[in-house]
Amino acid sequence: MSLNTQIFIAAVIGVAFGFLLNLFPETPFFTVSLYALGIASSIFIGLLKMLLVPLIFSSIVVGVSNLEAGGQLSRVWKITLACCVTTTTLALILGLACAHIFHVGQGVDIGLFKEAMAQHQSPATLTPSSFLTNFIQNTLINPFKAFSDGNVLAVVVFALFLGLTLVHGGERFKTVRNISRQFFEIMMMLVSWVMKLAPLGICALLAKLIATEDLSILSRLAEFAVVVTGTTIFHGAVVLPLLLWIFGKMNPITFFKGTRAALITAFATSSSSATLPLSLKCAQENLGVRPQIAGFVVPFGSQLNMDGTALYEAAAALFIANLIGLELSFTQQIIVCLTAMIASLGAPGIPSAGMVTMIMVLQSVGLPAEAIAILLPIDRLLDTVRTVVNVQGDMMISVVVDRHTREMGASAET
Ligand code: ASP
């Protein structure tokens, strides 16, 4: 049985087992199963996180130095940025459109959430300018601190500089380039080994998620949850595949078949960062993206390109405005979109990161930050789908960039 099939079956078993556990809360069966599931999922997530920083570091150093050596870096960079901005803008438009078409939040009694909002600790004000200052201060730091703290964005920036330097130093740094390449290959071999545990890890993660979530809370916010999830799925199942087909000339079915392992892992972990080792492997081995392109575009995208998060933040801001009976003007909606774009850029690829950066989106148009307390209880569930779309976008962009730089690559290599 192929690994993809095993992962799929494991996901189905995990969901079913989670529902079963939900039927027997506070029983010894529940407690023991939850303990075992916790151990199994921690091993899988722990191994992925263990590989994350060295993998990102080596893949960007190798990717950037190969691209720069082949004279392709600036083109790859431009196409990647253009793709990120285009897909995120489309996601934001969809987010706003879904909130308008379905009037999410209108007619819902805010009184239901008064207690949660009152108990929520008022977060510090987060404006785009303070956000930018923090972003720079957290990104340009001592690389050793970044490695030990697992500060992925800072590692990406340092690796980028190092990759460039290795090429500009020419023959002198050939040994370091070779070592980096071999180190990257070692990391990828470790990823293959960890992937063998993916079915078990995914089964445990999903069972634990379903068993511990209070699914009844969903019903209070059912309309919002359905609309936002439906729109996110529309973006991932229609908009992105269409763009892939037009600009990447790839059949979406081939894409989904090749990336199934990474997409299911994103769903189960709700973390683009934890999924990165698998996304990188799927992009290179199943979609045929050249390693130097995937090695640069996928890690970069996993930190900075988050369509699902941007869509969610825009729709959620409008939901909260409707809930408290505030009509946002057209200009305010544009402000929501721009701030949601910045917020999705700054959100790290970890569970519920979008909730933290959403404070900035709410405050940008004067909505109360405490209102995120309304969405927090269901966030872990909604995060599953938006993380899938975040990860999907990164792999899709790597296909498009690869296609549009292939001819250049061929001529540079000959
Ligand atoms: N969990 C998402 C991710 O890792 C980020 C978010 O909370 O939206 O991509």
XYZ file of C-alpha atoms and ligand atoms in Angstrom:
423
model
C 0.000 0.000 0.000
C 1.441 3.408 -0.923
C 2.211 5.917 1.818
C -0.470 8.254 0.435
C -3.133 5.577 0.803
C -1.912 4.679 4.281
C -2.122 8.351 5.312
C -5.621 8.664 3.919
C -6.867 5.562 5.709
C -5.140 6.678 8.927
C -6.903 10.056 8.729
C -10.309 8.381 8.353
C -9.594 6.035 11.274
C -8.369 8.969 13.382
C -11.548 10.989 12.804
C -13.778 7.981 13.520
C -11.849 7.109 16.688
C -12.061 10.762 17.819
C -15.858 10.694 17.497
C -15.957 7.402 19.380
C -13.924 8.890 22.241
C -16.220 11.911 22.277
C -19.047 9.544 23.221
C -17.247 8.361 26.388
C -15.825 11.459 28.050
C -14.337 11.187 31.538
C -14.058 7.392 31.409
C -10.812 5.426 31.937
C -11.007 4.417 28.246
C -11.016 8.112 27.305
C -8.132 9.025 29.629
C -5.884 6.136 28.619
C -6.593 6.589 24.907
C -5.926 10.309 25.122
C -2.615 9.667 26.869
C -1.539 7.188 24.170
C -2.685 9.522 21.391
C -0.770 12.382 23.039
C 2.445 10.339 23.048
C 2.061 9.197 19.430
C 1.260 12.687 18.130
C 4.075 14.300 20.162
C 6.608 11.899 18.640
C 5.489 12.739 15.104
C 5.263 16.516 15.637
C 8.476 16.493 17.677
C 10.400 14.797 14.856
C 9.040 17.223 12.269
C 9.952 20.195 14.443
C 13.387 18.729 15.081
C 14.096 18.733 11.349
C 12.448 22.069 10.610
C 15.216 24.596 11.293
C 18.152 22.642 9.816
C 16.003 21.719 6.815
C 14.856 25.272 6.106
C 18.358 26.574 6.600
C 20.040 24.099 4.279
C 17.305 24.142 1.631
C 17.439 27.931 1.324
C 21.238 28.107 1.318
C 21.417 25.460 -1.418
C 18.391 26.749 -3.337
C 19.512 30.384 -3.350
C 23.132 29.613 -4.204
C 22.114 27.360 -7.110
C 19.649 29.911 -8.429
C 22.103 32.781 -8.100
C 24.811 30.724 -9.795
C 22.417 30.015 -12.679
C 21.442 33.718 -12.895
C 17.837 32.866 -12.068
C 17.414 34.231 -8.572
C 15.989 37.607 -9.476
C 13.411 36.074 -11.851
C 12.413 33.409 -9.323
C 12.104 36.067 -6.652
C 9.890 38.288 -8.817
C 7.568 35.469 -9.932
C 7.277 34.170 -6.360
C 6.329 37.604 -5.037
C 3.876 38.214 -7.881
C 2.204 34.836 -7.213
C 2.019 35.449 -3.446
C 0.459 38.891 -3.859
C -2.007 37.698 -6.534
C -3.245 34.640 -4.646
C -3.504 36.501 -1.324
C -5.421 39.355 -2.968
C -7.867 36.883 -4.509
C -8.285 35.215 -1.118
C -9.029 38.568 0.519
C -11.596 39.468 -2.126
C -13.256 36.083 -1.574
C -13.231 36.616 2.192
C -14.978 39.975 1.888
C -17.405 38.690 -0.745
C -18.468 35.714 1.375
C -19.099 37.952 4.392
C -21.258 40.270 2.261
C -23.180 37.631 0.355
C -24.047 35.576 3.430
C -24.299 38.502 5.897
C -22.373 36.464 8.456
C -22.944 37.667 11.995
C -26.106 39.641 11.314
C -28.947 38.723 13.609
C -26.695 36.783 16.000
C -27.221 37.795 19.638
C -23.980 39.373 20.885
C -25.241 38.834 24.457
C -24.230 35.169 24.082
C -20.584 36.202 23.966
C -20.544 39.025 26.547
C -19.080 36.815 29.267
C -16.280 35.428 27.089
C -15.392 38.937 25.932
C -15.370 40.298 29.477
C -13.070 37.522 30.670
C -10.674 37.963 27.807
C -7.511 39.829 28.804
C -7.389 42.961 26.716
C -4.344 42.563 24.457
C -1.869 45.360 23.921
C -2.607 47.609 20.968
C -1.075 46.262 17.780
C -0.837 48.777 14.975
C 0.698 48.111 11.547
C 3.651 50.385 12.426
C 4.398 48.681 15.768
C 3.891 45.360 14.027
C 6.468 46.299 11.372
C 8.970 47.408 14.035
C 8.518 44.114 15.925
C 8.770 42.185 12.682
C 12.138 43.757 11.822
C 13.445 43.429 15.385
C 12.534 39.745 15.479
C 13.844 38.953 12.028
C 17.267 40.590 11.916
C 18.813 38.881 14.901
C 21.751 36.730 15.906
C 21.354 33.572 13.783
C 22.401 31.306 16.660
C 19.603 32.711 18.780
C 17.234 32.261 15.857
C 18.296 28.608 15.505
C 17.874 27.835 19.183
C 14.557 29.707 19.481
C 13.210 28.115 16.296
C 12.636 31.608 14.840
C 12.002 30.410 11.301
C 11.752 33.783 9.587
C 15.081 34.936 10.992
C 16.641 31.649 9.827
C 15.185 32.197 6.328
C 16.732 35.682 6.114
C 20.149 34.532 7.347
C 20.132 31.550 4.968
C 19.246 33.849 2.093
C 22.272 36.072 2.782
C 24.522 33.070 3.218
C 23.348 31.505 -0.067
C 24.111 34.751 -1.914
C 27.528 35.083 -0.318
C 28.500 31.538 -1.239
C 28.010 32.369 -4.914
C 29.649 35.773 -4.802
C 32.690 34.278 -3.066
C 33.118 31.992 -6.100
C 35.559 29.062 -6.015
C 36.819 30.033 -2.551
C 33.600 28.828 -0.915
C 33.118 25.721 -3.030
C 33.703 23.416 -0.061
C 31.002 25.089 2.026
C 28.603 24.861 -0.910
C 29.272 21.157 -1.230
C 28.870 20.617 2.502
C 25.572 22.545 2.448
C 24.304 20.413 -0.423
C 25.221 17.185 1.329
C 23.728 18.415 4.592
C 20.485 19.180 2.763
C 20.454 15.694 1.239
C 20.945 14.202 4.713
C 18.006 16.235 6.027
C 15.805 15.045 3.171
C 16.749 11.453 3.914
C 15.698 11.988 7.526
C 12.408 13.455 6.290
C 11.744 10.255 4.328
C 12.228 8.259 7.503
C 9.949 10.490 9.542
C 7.310 10.246 6.814
C 7.021 6.548 7.525
C 5.492 7.552 10.853
C 3.041 9.962 9.202
C 0.039 7.565 9.181
C 0.364 6.904 12.908
C 1.007 10.575 13.764
C -1.876 11.845 11.649
C -4.285 9.259 13.040
C -3.337 10.244 16.612
C -3.497 13.991 15.944
C -6.940 13.845 14.365
C -8.392 11.521 16.991
C -7.077 13.802 19.752
C -8.428 16.904 18.063
C -11.940 15.525 17.629
C -11.995 13.936 21.085
C -10.980 17.083 22.936
C -12.847 19.785 21.013
C -16.197 20.874 22.361
C -18.105 20.345 19.119
C -21.284 21.858 20.576
C -19.643 25.310 20.575
C -19.527 25.029 16.798
C -23.312 25.146 16.644
C -23.455 28.679 18.099
C -21.160 29.939 15.402
C -22.253 27.374 12.835
C -23.158 29.848 10.111
C -19.837 31.679 10.328
C -17.883 28.410 10.520
C -19.664 26.942 7.486
C -19.371 30.087 5.365
C -15.714 30.710 6.143
C -14.734 27.071 5.765
C -16.759 26.753 2.548
C -15.117 29.856 1.080
C -11.653 28.675 2.083
C -12.353 25.319 0.432
C -13.601 27.154 -2.676
C -10.304 29.052 -2.824
C -8.333 25.814 -2.435
C -10.504 23.647 -4.693
C -11.381 26.102 -7.474
C -9.346 29.332 -7.510
C -5.875 27.921 -6.817
C -6.285 24.874 -9.116
C -7.492 27.181 -11.898
C -4.421 29.380 -11.512
C -2.251 26.267 -11.408
C -3.793 24.985 -14.595
C -3.465 28.306 -16.440
C -0.032 29.423 -15.218
C 1.571 26.165 -14.127
C 0.098 24.034 -16.933
C -0.478 21.231 -14.426
C -3.573 19.123 -14.115
C -5.057 19.858 -10.654
C -5.745 16.146 -10.134
C -2.050 15.375 -10.596
C -1.326 18.138 -8.107
C -3.732 16.853 -5.462
C -2.544 13.268 -5.887
C 1.070 14.313 -5.493
C 0.499 16.545 -2.485
C -2.052 14.491 -0.535
C 0.403 13.533 2.214
C 1.364 17.152 2.868
C -2.249 18.408 2.722
C -3.512 15.810 5.203
C -0.576 16.567 7.508
C -1.397 20.293 7.327
C -5.002 19.486 8.242
C -3.965 17.345 11.206
C -1.200 19.605 12.569
C -2.658 23.052 11.707
C 0.916 24.143 11.208
C 2.542 25.133 7.915
C 5.929 24.975 9.610
C 5.514 21.444 10.931
C 4.254 20.390 7.484
C 7.159 21.999 5.650
C 9.403 18.907 5.470
C 6.560 17.019 3.760
C 5.568 19.897 1.453
C 9.143 20.191 0.290
C 9.377 16.476 -0.386
C 6.031 16.339 -2.221
C 6.914 19.366 -4.376
C 10.268 17.889 -5.407
C 9.485 14.234 -5.727
C 5.827 14.092 -6.734
C 5.329 17.350 -8.635
C 8.768 17.343 -10.249
C 9.707 20.850 -9.119
C 13.471 21.331 -9.427
C 15.099 21.120 -5.959
C 16.643 24.590 -6.165
C 13.191 26.118 -6.855
C 11.287 24.078 -4.274
C 14.109 24.568 -1.755
C 13.675 28.312 -1.995
C 9.983 28.882 -2.779
C 8.337 26.374 -0.407
C 10.103 27.419 2.849
C 9.755 31.082 1.914
C 6.046 30.633 1.167
C 5.442 28.620 4.334
C 6.346 31.701 6.347
C 5.039 34.509 4.206
C 2.290 33.222 1.921
C -0.917 32.355 3.764
C -4.033 32.659 1.646
C -6.228 30.738 4.068
C -5.204 32.957 6.967
C -5.734 36.181 4.991
C -9.189 35.047 3.846
C -10.122 34.052 7.381
C -8.957 37.314 8.927
C -10.870 39.478 6.458
C -14.081 37.452 6.817
C -13.769 37.302 10.607
C -13.327 41.082 10.887
C -16.539 41.624 8.924
C -18.293 38.973 10.986
C -17.382 40.785 14.191
C -18.416 44.159 12.733
C -21.812 42.693 11.793
C -22.125 41.088 15.197
C -21.673 44.341 17.069
C -23.812 46.177 14.522
C -21.106 48.336 12.963
C -21.282 48.981 9.231
C -17.792 49.223 7.751
C -17.371 51.769 4.940
C -15.711 50.802 1.657
C -12.453 52.484 2.751
C -12.541 50.613 6.056
C -12.962 47.348 4.175
C -9.900 48.164 2.078
C -8.028 48.870 5.332
C -9.178 45.477 6.635
C -7.813 43.814 3.496
C -4.456 45.561 3.613
C -4.004 44.856 7.308
C -5.093 41.246 6.841
C -2.439 40.909 4.140
C 0.250 42.243 6.500
C -1.128 40.095 9.325
C -0.980 36.938 7.217
C 2.592 37.816 6.223
C 3.603 38.096 9.843
C 1.722 35.083 11.186
C 4.149 32.252 11.960
C 3.163 28.839 10.613
C 1.895 27.472 13.920
C -1.601 26.612 15.192
C -3.880 29.619 15.784
C -1.177 32.133 14.851
C -3.771 33.922 12.741
C -5.811 34.641 15.861
C -2.959 36.635 17.358
C -2.253 38.722 14.296
C -5.993 39.277 13.825
C -5.940 41.697 16.752
C -4.203 44.118 14.410
C -6.920 43.722 11.751
C -9.690 44.395 14.263
C -7.955 47.388 15.773
C -7.193 48.900 12.353
C -10.893 49.782 11.955
C -11.699 50.341 15.607
C -13.250 46.950 16.361
C -12.700 45.670 19.930
C -9.754 43.270 20.184
C -11.606 41.374 22.935
C -13.950 40.154 20.223
C -11.440 37.445 19.272
C -12.637 35.688 22.444
C -15.781 34.863 20.434
C -13.815 32.970 17.818
C -11.116 31.402 19.996
C -13.119 28.322 21.054
C -13.634 27.229 17.458
C -10.334 28.410 16.095
C -8.443 25.131 16.351
C -11.091 23.502 14.159
C -11.223 26.281 11.561
C -7.429 26.432 11.536
C -7.277 22.935 10.017
C -8.753 23.994 6.665
C -7.001 27.338 6.386
C -3.635 25.670 7.045
C -4.313 23.187 4.216
C -4.897 26.094 1.827
C -1.791 27.894 3.127
C 0.352 24.840 2.421
C -1.352 24.151 -0.908
C -0.566 27.708 -2.060
C 3.153 27.277 -1.356
C 3.452 24.054 -3.348
C 1.338 25.468 -6.159
C 3.510 28.577 -6.458
C 6.614 26.392 -6.616
C 5.109 24.606 -9.656
C 4.318 27.904 -11.401
C 7.760 29.366 -10.666
C 9.439 26.157 -11.819
C 7.558 26.185 -15.088
C 8.349 29.799 -15.828
C 12.044 29.454 -15.129
C 12.661 26.048 -16.668
C 13.840 27.346 -20.043
C 16.211 29.775 -18.378
C 17.454 26.966 -16.154
C 18.116 24.737 -19.134
C 20.111 27.391 -20.955
C 22.058 28.275 -17.783
C 22.874 24.630 -17.138
C 24.203 23.958 -20.659
N -2.077 27.640 11.439
C -1.811 28.441 10.276
C -0.580 27.905 9.578
O 0.259 27.320 10.194
C -1.628 29.897 10.600
C -2.934 30.464 11.115
O -3.212 30.390 12.303
O -3.718 30.954 10.285
O -0.450 28.080 8.392
